[in-house]
XYZ file of C-alpha atoms in Angstrom:
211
model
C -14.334 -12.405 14.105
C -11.296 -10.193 13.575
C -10.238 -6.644 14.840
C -9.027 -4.820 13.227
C -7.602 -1.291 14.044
C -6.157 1.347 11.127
C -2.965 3.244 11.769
C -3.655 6.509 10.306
C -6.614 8.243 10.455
C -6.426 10.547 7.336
C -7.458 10.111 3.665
C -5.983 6.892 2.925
C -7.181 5.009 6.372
C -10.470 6.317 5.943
C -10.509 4.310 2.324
C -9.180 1.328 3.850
C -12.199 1.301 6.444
C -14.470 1.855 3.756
C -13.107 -0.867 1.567
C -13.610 -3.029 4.436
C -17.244 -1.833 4.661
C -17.823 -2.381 1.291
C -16.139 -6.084 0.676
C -16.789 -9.815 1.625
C -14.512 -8.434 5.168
C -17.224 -7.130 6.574
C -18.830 -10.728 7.719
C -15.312 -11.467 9.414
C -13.921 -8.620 10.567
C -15.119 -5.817 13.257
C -13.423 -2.508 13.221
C -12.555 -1.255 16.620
C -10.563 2.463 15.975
C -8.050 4.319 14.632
C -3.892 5.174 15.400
C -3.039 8.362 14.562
C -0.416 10.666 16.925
C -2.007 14.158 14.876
C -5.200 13.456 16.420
C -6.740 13.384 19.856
C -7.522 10.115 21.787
C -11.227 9.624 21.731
C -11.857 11.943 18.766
C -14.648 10.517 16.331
C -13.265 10.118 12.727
C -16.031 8.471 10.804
C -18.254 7.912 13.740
C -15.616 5.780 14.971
C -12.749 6.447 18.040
C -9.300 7.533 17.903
C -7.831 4.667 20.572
C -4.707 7.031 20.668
C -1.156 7.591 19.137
C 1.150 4.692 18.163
C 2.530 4.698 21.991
C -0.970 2.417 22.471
C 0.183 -0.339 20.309
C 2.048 -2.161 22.969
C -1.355 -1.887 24.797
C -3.503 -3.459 22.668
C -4.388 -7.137 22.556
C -2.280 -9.082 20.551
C -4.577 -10.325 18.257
C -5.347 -7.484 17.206
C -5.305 -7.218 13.238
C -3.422 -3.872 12.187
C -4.000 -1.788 8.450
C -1.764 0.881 7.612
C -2.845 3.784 6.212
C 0.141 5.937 5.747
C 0.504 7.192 1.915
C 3.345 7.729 -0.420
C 5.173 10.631 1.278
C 5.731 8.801 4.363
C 7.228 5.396 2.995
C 10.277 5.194 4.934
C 8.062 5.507 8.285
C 5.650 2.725 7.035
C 8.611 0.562 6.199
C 10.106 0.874 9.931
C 6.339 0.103 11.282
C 5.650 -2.680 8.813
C 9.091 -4.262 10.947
C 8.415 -3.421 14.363
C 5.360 -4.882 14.103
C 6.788 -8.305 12.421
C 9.135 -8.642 14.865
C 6.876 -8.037 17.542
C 4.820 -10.464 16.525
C 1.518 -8.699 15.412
C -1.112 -9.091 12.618
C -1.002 -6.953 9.817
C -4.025 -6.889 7.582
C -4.497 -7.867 4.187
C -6.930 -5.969 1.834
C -7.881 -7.170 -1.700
C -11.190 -5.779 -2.656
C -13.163 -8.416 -4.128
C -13.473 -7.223 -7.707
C -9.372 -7.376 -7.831
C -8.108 -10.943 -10.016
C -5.293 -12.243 -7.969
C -3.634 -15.498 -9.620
C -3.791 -18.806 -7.255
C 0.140 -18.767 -7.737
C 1.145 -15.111 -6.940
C 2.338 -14.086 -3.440
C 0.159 -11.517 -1.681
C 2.592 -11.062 1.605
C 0.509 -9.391 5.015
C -0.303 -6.113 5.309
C -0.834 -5.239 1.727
C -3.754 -3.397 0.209
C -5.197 -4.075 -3.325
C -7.706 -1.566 -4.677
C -10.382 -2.128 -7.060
C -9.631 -3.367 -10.857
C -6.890 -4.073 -9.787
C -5.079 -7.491 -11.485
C -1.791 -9.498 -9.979
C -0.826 -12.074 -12.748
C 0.664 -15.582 -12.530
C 3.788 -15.850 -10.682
C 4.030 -11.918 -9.630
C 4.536 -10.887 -5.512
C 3.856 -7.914 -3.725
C 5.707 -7.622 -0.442
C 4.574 -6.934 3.010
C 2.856 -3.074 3.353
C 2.348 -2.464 -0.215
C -0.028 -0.666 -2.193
C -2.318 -1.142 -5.498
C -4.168 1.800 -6.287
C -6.880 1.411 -8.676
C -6.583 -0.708 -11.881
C -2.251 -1.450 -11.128
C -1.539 -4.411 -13.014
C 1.416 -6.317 -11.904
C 2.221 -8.803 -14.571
C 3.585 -12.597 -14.802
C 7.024 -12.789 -12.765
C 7.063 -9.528 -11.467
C 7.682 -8.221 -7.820
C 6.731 -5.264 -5.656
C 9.093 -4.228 -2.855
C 8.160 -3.859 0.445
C 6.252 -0.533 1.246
C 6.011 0.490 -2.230
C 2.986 2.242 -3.471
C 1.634 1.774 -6.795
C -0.871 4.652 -8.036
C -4.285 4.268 -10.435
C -3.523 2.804 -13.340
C -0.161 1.651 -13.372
C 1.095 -0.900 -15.331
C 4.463 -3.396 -14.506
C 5.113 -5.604 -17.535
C 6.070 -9.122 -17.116
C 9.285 -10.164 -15.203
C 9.932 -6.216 -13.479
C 11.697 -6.115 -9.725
C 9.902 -2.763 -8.069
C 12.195 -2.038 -4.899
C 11.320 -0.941 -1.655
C 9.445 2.076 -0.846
C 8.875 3.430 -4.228
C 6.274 5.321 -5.238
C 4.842 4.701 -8.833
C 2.795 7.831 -10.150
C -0.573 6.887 -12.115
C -0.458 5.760 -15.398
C 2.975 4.867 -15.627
C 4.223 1.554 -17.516
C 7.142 -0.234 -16.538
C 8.373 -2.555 -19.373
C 9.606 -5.662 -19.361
C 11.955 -6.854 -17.390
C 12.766 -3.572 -15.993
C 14.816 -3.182 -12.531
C 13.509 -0.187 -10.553
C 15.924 0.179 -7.190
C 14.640 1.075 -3.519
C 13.497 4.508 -3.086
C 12.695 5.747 -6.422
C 9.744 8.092 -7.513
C 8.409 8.109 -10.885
C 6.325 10.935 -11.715
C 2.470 10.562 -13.545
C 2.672 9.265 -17.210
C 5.670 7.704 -16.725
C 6.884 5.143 -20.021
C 10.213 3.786 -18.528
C 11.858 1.320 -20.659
C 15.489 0.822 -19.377
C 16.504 0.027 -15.413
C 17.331 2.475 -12.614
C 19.990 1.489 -9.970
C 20.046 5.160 -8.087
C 17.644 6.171 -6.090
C 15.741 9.434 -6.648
C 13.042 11.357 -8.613
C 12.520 11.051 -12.066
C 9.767 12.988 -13.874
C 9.513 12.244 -18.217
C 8.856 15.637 -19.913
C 5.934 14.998 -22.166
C 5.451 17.064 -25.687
C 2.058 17.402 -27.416
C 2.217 17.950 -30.766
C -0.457 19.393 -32.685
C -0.934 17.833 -36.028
């Protein structure tokens, strides 16, 4: 049996502990607490303890398996944990709910999250801390950068390199072959058809024409 602690006791941690609840994890896996320095140690989120801030990492048993629930505004910071605890040595916990289709031959690297609906097609990789949202698709040959986050519905075409810590808004469609550099947001509804090597925000105006 693993435990399992999430950092980050808000929104997205609470989904990651119910995904848990919810999938095939549940038989293998015991959740012990929550991480989070805005809340007080021993505070119930959940029906279930705050052990403390990240200062009682170092405390905790090192087989401890850690999920990180830290969302799209805070990518940089979940990029610097997703390290410290690599090179320390830790467990970082990998969720794929069990109605996601993840190909025998793609790369699903620890620490990443994979919502329901969601598909990962032959060949593709999603690095270390990432996030699916509901229905992403990540198609043949394509790659996710570490600590990127991919909202509902998003679609990557075959052959696309998403950088590091980018955030992906829902709906958007990445075409083929597309080269998306670190740090880049893309704003809801995005159709982006040619690369982007600066890093940045980038929001398509969309026009609805009455016929």
């Amino acid at each position: 049996m693993k435990v399992v602690v999430i950092i980050g006791a808000g929104e997205l941690g609470r989904q990651l502990r119910h995904m848990m609840a919810q999938s095939s994890l549940t038989s293998s896996h015991r959740f012990l607490g929550w991480l989070d320095d805005t809340r007080t140690k021993d505070e119930k989120v959940d029906g279930f303890p705050v052990l403390g801030g990240l200062n009682e990492i170092e405390k905790l048993d090192m087989n401890i398996y850690f999920a990180l629930g830290i969302g799209y505004n805070h990518l940089s910071f979940k990029q610097k944990l997703v390290d410290r605890l690599v090179s320390e040595g830790r467990n970082l916990l990998t969720i794929i709910h069990d109605s996601a289709l993840i190909d025998p031959s793609s790369i699903i690297e620890a620490g990443v999250v994979i919502y329901p609906g969601c598909i990962v097609d032959i060949g593709a990789k999603v690095e270390k801390g990432s996030l699916l949202n509901n229905g992403v698709i990540v198609s043949h040959g394509s790659s996710v950068g570490t600590a990127s986050f991919l909202a509902p519905g998003v679609t990557v075409c075959g052959n696309v390199k998403v950088g590091e810590r980018c955030f992906i808004g829902a709906g958007s469609i990445i075409k083929d072959g597309v080269h998306v550099t670190d740090e880049v947001r893309l704003g809801s509804g995005f159709n982006l058809f040619e690369n982007i090597d600066k890093k940045g925000t980038y929001i398509q105006r969309v026009i609805n024409r009455k016929l």
